[in-house]
Coordinates of C-alpha atoms and ligand atoms in Angstrom, one line a residue:
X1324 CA 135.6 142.0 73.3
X1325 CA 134.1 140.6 76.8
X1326 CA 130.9 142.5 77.8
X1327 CA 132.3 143.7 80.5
X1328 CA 135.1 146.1 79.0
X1329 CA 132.7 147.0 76.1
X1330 CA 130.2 148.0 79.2
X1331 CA 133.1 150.2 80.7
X1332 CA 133.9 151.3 77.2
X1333 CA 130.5 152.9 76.5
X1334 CA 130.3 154.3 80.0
X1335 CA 133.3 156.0 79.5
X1336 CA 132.3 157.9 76.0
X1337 CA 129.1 158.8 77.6
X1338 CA 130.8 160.3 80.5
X1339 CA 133.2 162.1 77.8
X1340 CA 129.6 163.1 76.3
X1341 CA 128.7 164.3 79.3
X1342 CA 131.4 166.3 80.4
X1343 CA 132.3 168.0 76.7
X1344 CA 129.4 170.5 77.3
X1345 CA 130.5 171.6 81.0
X1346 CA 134.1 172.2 80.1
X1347 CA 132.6 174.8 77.6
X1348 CA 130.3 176.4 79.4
X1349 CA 130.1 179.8 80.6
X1350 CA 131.9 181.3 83.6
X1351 CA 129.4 183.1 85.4
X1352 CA 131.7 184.2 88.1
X1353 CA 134.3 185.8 85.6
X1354 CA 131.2 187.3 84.0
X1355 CA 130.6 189.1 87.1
X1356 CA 134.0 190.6 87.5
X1357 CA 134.4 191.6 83.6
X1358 CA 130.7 193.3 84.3
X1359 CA 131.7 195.0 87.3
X1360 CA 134.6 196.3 85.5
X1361 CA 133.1 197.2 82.0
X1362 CA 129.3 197.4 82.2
X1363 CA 128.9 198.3 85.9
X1364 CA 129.4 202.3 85.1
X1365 CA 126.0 202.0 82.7
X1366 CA 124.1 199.2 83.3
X1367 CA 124.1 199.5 87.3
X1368 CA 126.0 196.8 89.6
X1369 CA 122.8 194.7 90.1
X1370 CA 121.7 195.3 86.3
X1371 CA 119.4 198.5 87.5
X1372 CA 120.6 200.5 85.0
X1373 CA 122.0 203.9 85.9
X1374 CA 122.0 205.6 82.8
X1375 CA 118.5 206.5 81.5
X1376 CA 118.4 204.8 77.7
X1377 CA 120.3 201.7 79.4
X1378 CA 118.0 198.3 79.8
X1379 CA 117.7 196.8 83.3
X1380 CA 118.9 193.8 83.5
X1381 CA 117.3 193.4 86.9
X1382 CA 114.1 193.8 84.9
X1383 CA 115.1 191.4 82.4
X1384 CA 115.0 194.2 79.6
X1385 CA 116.6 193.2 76.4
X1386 CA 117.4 189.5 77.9
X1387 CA 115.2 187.9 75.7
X1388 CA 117.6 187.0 73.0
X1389 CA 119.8 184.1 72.2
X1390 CA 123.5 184.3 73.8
X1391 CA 124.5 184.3 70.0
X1392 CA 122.2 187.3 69.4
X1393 CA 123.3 189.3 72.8
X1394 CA 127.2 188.2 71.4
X1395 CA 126.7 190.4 67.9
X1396 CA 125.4 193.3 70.1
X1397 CA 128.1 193.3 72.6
X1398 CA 130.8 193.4 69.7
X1399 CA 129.6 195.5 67.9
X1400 CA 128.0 198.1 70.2
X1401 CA 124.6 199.5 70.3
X1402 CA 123.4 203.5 70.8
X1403 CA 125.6 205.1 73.3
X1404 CA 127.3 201.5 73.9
X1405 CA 130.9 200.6 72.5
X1406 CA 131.3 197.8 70.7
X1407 CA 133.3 195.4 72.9
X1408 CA 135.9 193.6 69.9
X1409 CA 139.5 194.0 70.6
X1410 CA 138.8 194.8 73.9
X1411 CA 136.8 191.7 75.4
X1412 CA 136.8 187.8 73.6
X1413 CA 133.8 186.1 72.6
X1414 CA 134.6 183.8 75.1
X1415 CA 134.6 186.6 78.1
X1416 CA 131.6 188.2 76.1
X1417 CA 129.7 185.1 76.8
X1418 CA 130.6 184.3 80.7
X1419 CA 129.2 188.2 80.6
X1420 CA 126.0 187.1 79.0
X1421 CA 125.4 184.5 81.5
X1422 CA 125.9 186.6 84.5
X1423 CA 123.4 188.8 82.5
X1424 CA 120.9 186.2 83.2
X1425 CA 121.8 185.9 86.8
X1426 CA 120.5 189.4 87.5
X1427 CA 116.9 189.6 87.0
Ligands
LIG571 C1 128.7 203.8 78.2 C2 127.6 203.1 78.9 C3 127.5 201.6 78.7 C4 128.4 200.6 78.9 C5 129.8 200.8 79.5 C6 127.8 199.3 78.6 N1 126.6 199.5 78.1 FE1 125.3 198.1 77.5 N2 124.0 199.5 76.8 C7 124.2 200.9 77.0 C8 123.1 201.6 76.4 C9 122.8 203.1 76.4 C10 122.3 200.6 75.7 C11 121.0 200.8 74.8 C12 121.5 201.1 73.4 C13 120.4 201.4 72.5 O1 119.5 200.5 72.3 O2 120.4 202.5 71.9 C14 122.9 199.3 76.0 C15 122.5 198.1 75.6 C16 122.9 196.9 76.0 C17 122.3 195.6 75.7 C18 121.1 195.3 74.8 C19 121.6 195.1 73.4 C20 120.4 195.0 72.5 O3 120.2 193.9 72.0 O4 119.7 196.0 72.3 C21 123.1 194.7 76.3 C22 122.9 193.1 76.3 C23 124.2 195.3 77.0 N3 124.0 196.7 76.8 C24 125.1 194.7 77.8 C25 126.3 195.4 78.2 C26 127.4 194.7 78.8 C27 127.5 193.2 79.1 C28 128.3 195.6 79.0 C29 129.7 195.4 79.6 C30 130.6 194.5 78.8 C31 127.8 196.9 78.6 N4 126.5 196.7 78.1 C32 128.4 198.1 78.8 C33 125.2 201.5 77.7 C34 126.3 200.9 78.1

């Protein structure tokens, strides 16, 4: 193999590297519209909570916990919360949890 094509070669899985991660990630933006839809009513549109035993988000209340650990909440409810299985995917659960972050 001529340097130059192994050279391309390894630039080109890097850049698959690179990209793998970002074609995963979380969609914020459909995180906002499934939270102004579902969690809106409790948890306030800009995450100042409008029921009383509801965190703020805008506070940053409850926030500090893995995606994974805010992910088991969310499906399976918590207090006066539903648990969100059947109705939202892990996938949409997590494009909420990063809009989550987006409030404080
Ligand atoms: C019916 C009102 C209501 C709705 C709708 C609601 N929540 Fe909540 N949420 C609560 C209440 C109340 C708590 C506190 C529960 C407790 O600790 O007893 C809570 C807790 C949480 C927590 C903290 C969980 C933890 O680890 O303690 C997160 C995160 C959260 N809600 C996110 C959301 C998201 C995202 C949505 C929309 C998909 C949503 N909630 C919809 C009322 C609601």
């Amino acid at each position: 193999m001529k340097p130059a094509s192994f050279r391309a070669q390894t630039l080109a899985a890097l850049c698959g590297l690179l990209t793998l991660p970002a074609a995963h990630a979380a969609d914020m933006r459909n995180g906002g519209r499934i939270y102004n839809v579902h969690c809106a009513g409790c948890h306030g549109a800009d995450g100042r909570s409008v029921m009383p035993e509801a965190p703020n988000f805008a506070r940053g209340e409850k926030l500090m916990q893995s995606d994974v650990a805010l992910l088991s909440a969310m499906r399976i409810g918590r207090g006066a919360m539903p648990g969100y299985v059947g109705i939202l995917s892990d996938r949409e659960i997590l494009d909420v949890v990063s809009f989550l972050r987006t409030l404080r």
